[in-house]
Coordinates of C-alpha atoms and ligand atoms in Angstrom, one line a residue:
X1 CA 15.2 -104.9 23.8
X2 CA 17.5 -102.0 23.2
X3 CA 15.2 -99.1 23.6
X4 CA 15.8 -98.3 27.2
X5 CA 17.4 -94.9 27.6
X6 CA 18.5 -95.0 24.0
X7 CA 20.4 -91.9 22.9
X8 CA 21.1 -90.4 26.3
X9 CA 24.2 -88.8 25.0
X10 CA 25.5 -87.5 21.7
X11 CA 28.0 -89.5 19.6
X12 CA 26.8 -92.2 17.3
X13 CA 23.8 -93.4 19.2
X14 CA 20.4 -92.9 17.5
X15 CA 18.2 -90.2 19.1
X16 CA 15.3 -91.3 21.3
X17 CA 12.2 -92.4 19.4
X18 CA 14.3 -93.6 16.4
X19 CA 14.1 -97.3 17.4
X20 CA 10.4 -97.7 17.5
X21 CA 9.0 -101.0 18.6
X22 CA 8.5 -103.8 16.1
X23 CA 6.2 -105.6 18.5
X24 CA 3.3 -104.0 20.5
X25 CA 4.5 -102.4 23.7
X26 CA 2.4 -104.9 25.6
X27 CA 4.7 -107.6 24.3
X28 CA 8.0 -105.7 24.6
X29 CA 7.3 -104.8 28.3
X30 CA 5.8 -106.6 31.3
X31 CA 4.5 -103.8 33.4
X32 CA 3.2 -100.3 32.5
X33 CA 3.9 -97.7 35.2
X34 CA 1.1 -95.2 34.4
X35 CA 0.9 -91.6 35.4
X36 CA -2.7 -90.6 36.0
X37 CA -3.5 -86.9 35.4
X38 CA -3.3 -86.4 31.6
X39 CA -2.8 -90.1 31.0
X40 CA -5.8 -92.0 32.4
X41 CA -7.9 -89.0 33.3
X42 CA -8.1 -85.3 32.8
X43 CA -9.9 -83.7 35.8
X44 CA -12.7 -86.1 36.9
X45 CA -13.2 -87.7 33.4
X46 CA -11.3 -90.5 31.7
X47 CA -9.3 -89.7 28.6
X48 CA -11.7 -91.0 25.9
X49 CA -11.0 -94.7 25.0
X50 CA -8.3 -95.2 27.6
X51 CA -10.2 -97.4 30.1
X52 CA -11.2 -99.7 27.3
X53 CA -7.6 -99.7 26.0
X54 CA -6.2 -100.5 29.4
X55 CA -8.6 -103.5 29.6
X56 CA -7.1 -104.6 26.3
X57 CA -3.6 -104.0 27.7
X58 CA -4.3 -106.3 30.7
X59 CA -5.9 -108.8 28.4
X60 CA -2.6 -108.9 26.4
X61 CA -0.9 -109.9 29.7
X62 CA 0.7 -106.6 30.7
X63 CA 0.3 -105.5 34.3
X64 CA -0.5 -102.0 35.4
X65 CA 0.9 -99.8 38.3
X66 CA -0.3 -96.3 38.9
X67 CA 2.3 -93.7 39.9
X68 CA 1.0 -90.2 40.5
X69 CA 2.7 -86.9 41.6
X70 CA -0.8 -85.7 42.7
X71 CA -0.5 -85.8 46.5
X72 CA -4.1 -84.7 47.3
X73 CA -5.8 -88.0 47.5
X74 CA -5.1 -91.3 49.3
X75 CA -4.3 -94.4 47.3
X76 CA -7.7 -95.8 48.4
X77 CA -9.5 -92.8 46.9
X78 CA -7.4 -92.9 43.7
X79 CA -8.1 -96.6 43.3
X80 CA -11.9 -96.0 43.8
X81 CA -11.8 -93.3 41.2
X82 CA -10.0 -95.5 38.7
X83 CA -12.4 -98.4 39.3
X84 CA -15.3 -96.0 38.8
X85 CA -13.9 -94.9 35.4
X86 CA -13.6 -98.6 34.3
X87 CA -9.9 -99.2 35.3
X88 CA -10.0 -101.7 38.1
X89 CA -7.4 -100.9 40.7
X90 CA -6.7 -101.5 44.4
X91 CA -4.8 -99.2 46.8
X92 CA -1.8 -101.5 46.5
X93 CA -1.6 -100.7 42.7
X94 CA -1.3 -96.9 43.4
X95 CA 1.8 -95.0 44.6
X96 CA 1.3 -91.3 45.4
X97 CA 4.0 -88.6 45.9
X98 CA 2.6 -88.2 49.4
X99 CA 3.7 -91.7 50.2
X100 CA 7.1 -91.0 48.7
X101 CA 7.4 -87.8 50.7
X102 CA 6.4 -89.5 54.0
X103 CA 9.0 -92.3 53.4
X104 CA 11.7 -89.7 52.7
X105 CA 10.9 -87.6 55.8
X106 CA 10.6 -90.7 58.1
X107 CA 14.1 -91.8 56.8
X108 CA 15.5 -88.4 57.2
X109 CA 14.1 -87.3 60.5
X110 CA 13.1 -90.6 62.1
X111 CA 9.6 -91.9 62.8
X112 CA 7.8 -89.8 65.3
X113 CA 9.0 -86.6 63.7
X114 CA 6.5 -83.8 63.7
X115 CA 5.3 -82.4 60.3
X116 CA 3.0 -79.6 59.2
X117 CA 1.0 -81.0 56.3
X118 CA 0.0 -78.6 53.6
X119 CA -2.3 -80.0 50.9
X120 CA -5.1 -82.4 50.4
X121 CA -6.0 -85.2 52.8
X122 CA -3.5 -87.6 51.1
X123 CA -0.5 -85.7 52.5
X124 CA -1.5 -86.1 56.2
X125 CA -2.8 -89.7 55.7
X126 CA 0.5 -90.8 54.2
X127 CA 2.5 -89.1 56.9
X128 CA 0.6 -90.8 59.7
X129 CA 0.9 -94.2 57.9
X130 CA 4.7 -93.7 57.9
X131 CA 4.7 -93.0 61.7
X132 CA 5.0 -89.2 61.5
X133 CA 3.1 -86.9 63.8
X134 CA 0.9 -84.3 62.0
X135 CA 0.6 -80.9 63.6
X136 CA -1.5 -77.9 62.6
X137 CA 0.5 -74.8 63.4
X138 CA 4.0 -73.4 63.2
X139 CA 3.8 -72.9 67.0
X140 CA 3.7 -76.7 67.3
X141 CA 7.3 -76.7 66.2
X142 CA 7.2 -79.1 63.3
X143 CA 10.5 -80.7 62.1
X144 CA 9.3 -80.5 58.5
X145 CA 6.6 -78.9 56.3
X146 CA 5.3 -81.4 53.8
X147 CA 3.6 -79.6 50.9
X148 CA 1.5 -81.4 48.3
X149 CA -1.3 -80.4 45.9
X150 CA -4.7 -79.6 47.4
X151 CA -7.5 -77.5 45.9
X152 CA -8.3 -76.0 49.2
X153 CA -4.7 -74.8 49.9
X154 CA -4.9 -71.0 50.5
X155 CA -3.1 -68.1 52.0
X156 CA -3.5 -69.1 55.6
X157 CA -1.9 -72.6 55.1
X158 CA 0.9 -71.1 53.0
X159 CA 1.6 -68.4 55.7
X160 CA 1.8 -71.2 58.3
X161 CA 4.3 -73.1 56.2
X162 CA 6.4 -70.0 55.7
X163 CA 6.6 -69.4 59.5
X164 CA 7.5 -73.0 60.2
X165 CA 10.2 -73.1 57.6
X166 CA 11.7 -69.8 58.8
X167 CA 11.7 -71.3 62.3
X168 CA 13.9 -74.2 61.0
X169 CA 11.5 -76.8 59.7
X170 CA 12.7 -78.6 56.5
X171 CA 10.5 -77.7 53.5
X172 CA 9.6 -80.9 51.7
X173 CA 7.6 -80.8 48.4
X174 CA 5.8 -83.9 47.2
X175 CA 6.5 -82.7 43.7
X176 CA 7.3 -79.6 41.7
X177 CA 4.9 -79.8 38.7
X178 CA 4.1 -76.2 37.9
X179 CA 0.8 -77.2 36.3
X180 CA -1.9 -79.8 36.3
X181 CA -3.9 -80.6 33.2
X182 CA -7.6 -79.6 33.1
X183 CA -10.3 -79.4 30.5
X184 CA -9.7 -75.6 30.6
X185 CA -6.0 -76.0 29.9
X186 CA -3.1 -76.1 32.4
X187 CA -3.9 -74.8 35.9
X188 CA -1.7 -74.1 39.0
X189 CA 0.0 -77.3 40.2
X190 CA 1.9 -78.0 43.4
X191 CA 5.1 -76.5 42.1
X192 CA 3.5 -73.1 41.7
X193 CA 2.2 -73.3 45.3
X194 CA 5.6 -74.5 46.6
X195 CA 7.1 -71.6 44.8
X196 CA 5.1 -69.2 46.9
X197 CA 6.6 -70.6 50.1
X198 CA 10.2 -70.8 48.8
X199 CA 9.9 -67.3 47.3
X200 CA 9.2 -65.9 50.8
X201 CA 11.6 -68.1 52.8
X202 CA 14.4 -68.0 50.2
X203 CA 15.1 -71.7 50.9
X204 CA 14.8 -74.3 48.1
X205 CA 12.5 -77.3 49.0
X206 CA 13.5 -80.9 49.0
X207 CA 11.4 -82.5 46.2
X208 CA 10.5 -86.2 46.6
X209 CA 8.1 -87.0 43.7
X210 CA 8.9 -87.7 40.1
X211 CA 11.5 -87.2 38.5
X212 CA 13.1 -88.6 41.7
X213 CA 13.3 -92.3 40.8
X214 CA 12.0 -93.5 44.2
X215 CA 8.3 -93.8 43.2
X216 CA 9.1 -95.7 40.0
X217 CA 11.5 -97.9 41.8
X218 CA 8.9 -98.7 44.5
X219 CA 6.4 -99.6 41.8
X220 CA 9.0 -101.9 40.1
X221 CA 9.7 -103.5 43.5
X222 CA 6.0 -104.1 44.2
X223 CA 5.2 -105.5 40.8
X224 CA 8.5 -107.4 40.2
X225 CA 8.7 -105.8 36.8
X226 CA 11.5 -107.0 34.6
X227 CA 11.0 -104.7 31.6
X228 CA 8.9 -101.7 32.9
X229 CA 7.6 -99.0 30.7
X230 CA 6.8 -95.6 32.2
X231 CA 3.7 -94.0 30.5
X232 CA 3.4 -90.2 31.2
X233 CA 2.3 -86.9 29.8
X234 CA 5.1 -84.7 31.3
X235 CA 8.6 -84.5 30.2
X236 CA 10.3 -83.1 33.4
X237 CA 8.6 -85.6 35.7
X238 CA 7.5 -88.8 33.9
X239 CA 10.1 -89.0 31.2
X240 CA 13.0 -87.8 33.2
X241 CA 11.9 -90.0 36.1
X242 CA 11.8 -93.0 33.7
X243 CA 15.4 -92.3 32.6
X244 CA 16.6 -91.9 36.1
X245 CA 14.9 -95.2 37.1
X246 CA 16.5 -96.9 34.0
X247 CA 13.1 -97.6 32.4
X248 CA 11.9 -97.1 28.9
X249 CA 9.2 -94.4 28.4
X250 CA 6.1 -93.7 26.4
X251 CA 5.0 -90.0 26.1
X252 CA 1.3 -89.5 25.5
X253 CA -0.1 -86.2 24.1
X254 CA -3.4 -86.4 26.1
X255 CA -2.0 -84.2 28.8
X256 CA 0.2 -81.1 29.2
X257 CA 2.9 -81.7 26.6
X258 CA 2.4 -80.2 23.1
X259 CA 4.5 -80.9 19.9
X260 CA 6.6 -77.7 20.3
X261 CA 7.5 -78.6 23.9
X262 CA 8.4 -82.1 22.9
X263 CA 10.7 -80.9 20.0
X264 CA 12.5 -78.5 22.3
X265 CA 13.1 -81.2 25.0
X266 CA 16.5 -81.5 26.5
X267 CA 18.1 -85.0 26.2
X268 CA 17.0 -86.3 29.5
X269 CA 13.3 -85.3 28.7
X270 CA 13.2 -87.2 25.3
X271 CA 10.9 -90.3 25.4
X272 CA 11.5 -93.6 23.8
X273 CA 8.0 -93.8 22.3
X274 CA 5.2 -91.4 21.4
X275 CA 1.5 -91.9 21.0
X276 CA -1.7 -89.8 21.1
X277 CA -2.9 -91.5 24.3
X278 CA -2.3 -94.7 26.3
X279 CA -3.9 -96.8 23.6
X280 CA -0.5 -96.6 22.1
X281 CA 0.5 -99.4 24.5
X282 CA -1.4 -101.8 22.2
X283 CA 0.4 -101.0 19.0
X284 CA 3.7 -101.4 17.2
X285 CA 5.7 -98.2 16.9
X286 CA 7.5 -97.4 13.6
X287 CA 11.2 -96.7 13.5
X288 CA 12.6 -93.4 12.2
X289 CA 15.2 -94.2 9.6
X290 CA 17.9 -91.9 8.3
X291 CA 18.6 -92.0 4.5
X292 CA 21.6 -89.6 4.4
X293 CA 19.6 -86.6 3.3
X294 CA 16.9 -86.7 6.0
X295 CA 14.8 -88.9 8.2
X296 CA 11.7 -91.0 7.3
X297 CA 8.9 -92.4 9.5
X298 CA 6.1 -94.2 7.7
X299 CA 5.0 -92.0 4.8
X300 CA 6.6 -88.9 6.2
X301 CA 10.1 -87.5 5.4
X302 CA 12.0 -84.6 7.1
X303 CA 14.8 -82.8 5.3
X304 CA 17.0 -80.0 6.4
X305 CA 15.9 -76.6 5.1
X306 CA 17.4 -73.1 5.3
X307 CA 19.3 -72.2 8.4
X308 CA 18.3 -74.5 11.3
X309 CA 14.8 -75.2 9.9
X310 CA 13.3 -78.6 9.0
X311 CA 11.0 -79.3 6.1
X312 CA 8.2 -81.9 6.5
X313 CA 7.0 -83.7 3.4
X314 CA 4.3 -86.4 3.0
X315 CA 5.9 -88.9 0.7
X316 CA 4.1 -92.3 0.6
X317 CA 6.5 -95.2 0.2
X318 CA 6.5 -97.2 -3.1
X319 CA 6.6 -100.4 -1.1
X320 CA 4.0 -103.1 -1.2
X321 CA 4.9 -104.2 2.3
X322 CA 2.0 -103.7 4.6
X323 CA 2.8 -100.6 6.7
X324 CA 1.5 -100.3 10.3
X325 CA -1.4 -98.0 10.6
X326 CA -0.4 -94.3 11.0
X327 CA -1.6 -93.0 14.3
X328 CA -1.2 -89.4 12.9
X329 CA 2.2 -88.9 14.6
X330 CA 4.7 -90.4 12.2
X331 CA 5.6 -87.0 10.8
X332 CA 6.1 -85.7 14.3
X333 CA 8.3 -88.7 15.2
X334 CA 10.4 -87.9 12.1
X335 CA 10.7 -84.2 13.1
X336 CA 11.7 -85.1 16.7
X337 CA 14.5 -87.5 15.5
X338 CA 15.7 -85.0 12.8
X339 CA 15.8 -82.1 15.3
X340 CA 17.3 -84.1 18.2
X341 CA 20.0 -85.6 15.8
X342 CA 21.0 -81.9 15.3
X343 CA 20.9 -81.1 19.0
X344 CA 22.2 -84.3 20.7
X345 CA 23.3 -82.5 23.9
X346 CA 20.9 -79.6 24.4
X347 CA 17.3 -78.6 23.9
X348 CA 16.4 -76.0 21.3
X349 CA 13.2 -74.6 19.7
X350 CA 12.6 -76.2 16.3
X351 CA 11.7 -74.2 13.2
X352 CA 9.5 -76.3 11.1
X353 CA 8.1 -75.8 7.6
X354 CA 5.6 -78.0 5.7
X355 CA 5.9 -78.7 2.0
X356 CA 2.5 -79.5 0.5
X357 CA -1.0 -79.6 1.8
X358 CA -0.8 -82.8 3.9
X359 CA 2.3 -81.5 5.7
X360 CA 0.9 -78.1 6.4
X361 CA -2.4 -79.7 7.7
X362 CA -0.4 -81.9 10.0
X363 CA 1.7 -79.0 11.3
X364 CA -1.5 -77.0 11.9
X365 CA -2.9 -79.9 13.9
X366 CA 0.3 -80.0 16.1
X367 CA 0.4 -76.2 16.4
X368 CA 3.7 -76.0 14.6
X369 CA 5.4 -74.0 11.9
X370 CA 3.6 -72.7 8.8
X371 CA 0.7 -75.1 9.1
Ligands
LIG1 MG1 0.5 -86.3 34.3

């Protein structure tokens, strides 16, 4: 196994994604650390096919842990939701960013510290479980404000948080995701609400969820994972968190990340593997191979074009070797590797052109270039 954190710097290392996986990811790794929103479900509903795929993943011998930056619900509630969707889980299989925040605050301020909890019930429940005392108002002189996602968070709670922080409470955010995925597209996430408080107080919050590696590390500890694989839909939390925890990563496109965002990723946001959804755990992943003039993945080739642009071409191989089934993303894998090879140390928007109908159709499907 050499795919962990491949290509973290420039030099002669191959870019992320180039190595692929010659065996299914279920064989190459022992535990999948799955993000939830945008990976297992979007809103209340499962990502189509994913519960069945995760049953297959378990059948193949891989264990599952669930690591969510969503602080609103308790691990018990999350496990019940997962089980209802067909993914059996217990509270011990789930780690929430509320638990991470409570642990950090208890370490920082000592058990018995008073906190003002802003967010869904998960925030206060985790705080009490960690021995913290939950108060309701700034006048109760909290030592910290712990802020996590909650649909019912409104002006009154944000105002209470602002007063408490101005009076000296430490502002702790369970996570800084600006958005959450929904069937209607991205909606305000905890990061956006945390931004309201910090914009008024002028004080940056302490952020305890992903990409801080504490949650992944806790999940590795609980499961005894030897070769963990982080599965997520966000670059700045799941993928960066995987790298900081020293784990390999699989980006799925069932959540908030689109092709243009992926191509523009800075080095620490570049995943090791890519698939349409978490069913990609069950498959092999093709390598992206350089041939001097360009990069090939499966039946797709990417060559340099004018200026900084890249040209995508569908060019089936003349080989009689059985090729792994194309999941529709081989061309995008080749584009990523070609673009990242040009930009080993920084993120940059990619300019992409398609040569021929199949290439333009593919680009249109990914919302890129002249498709
Ligand atoms: Mg997510």
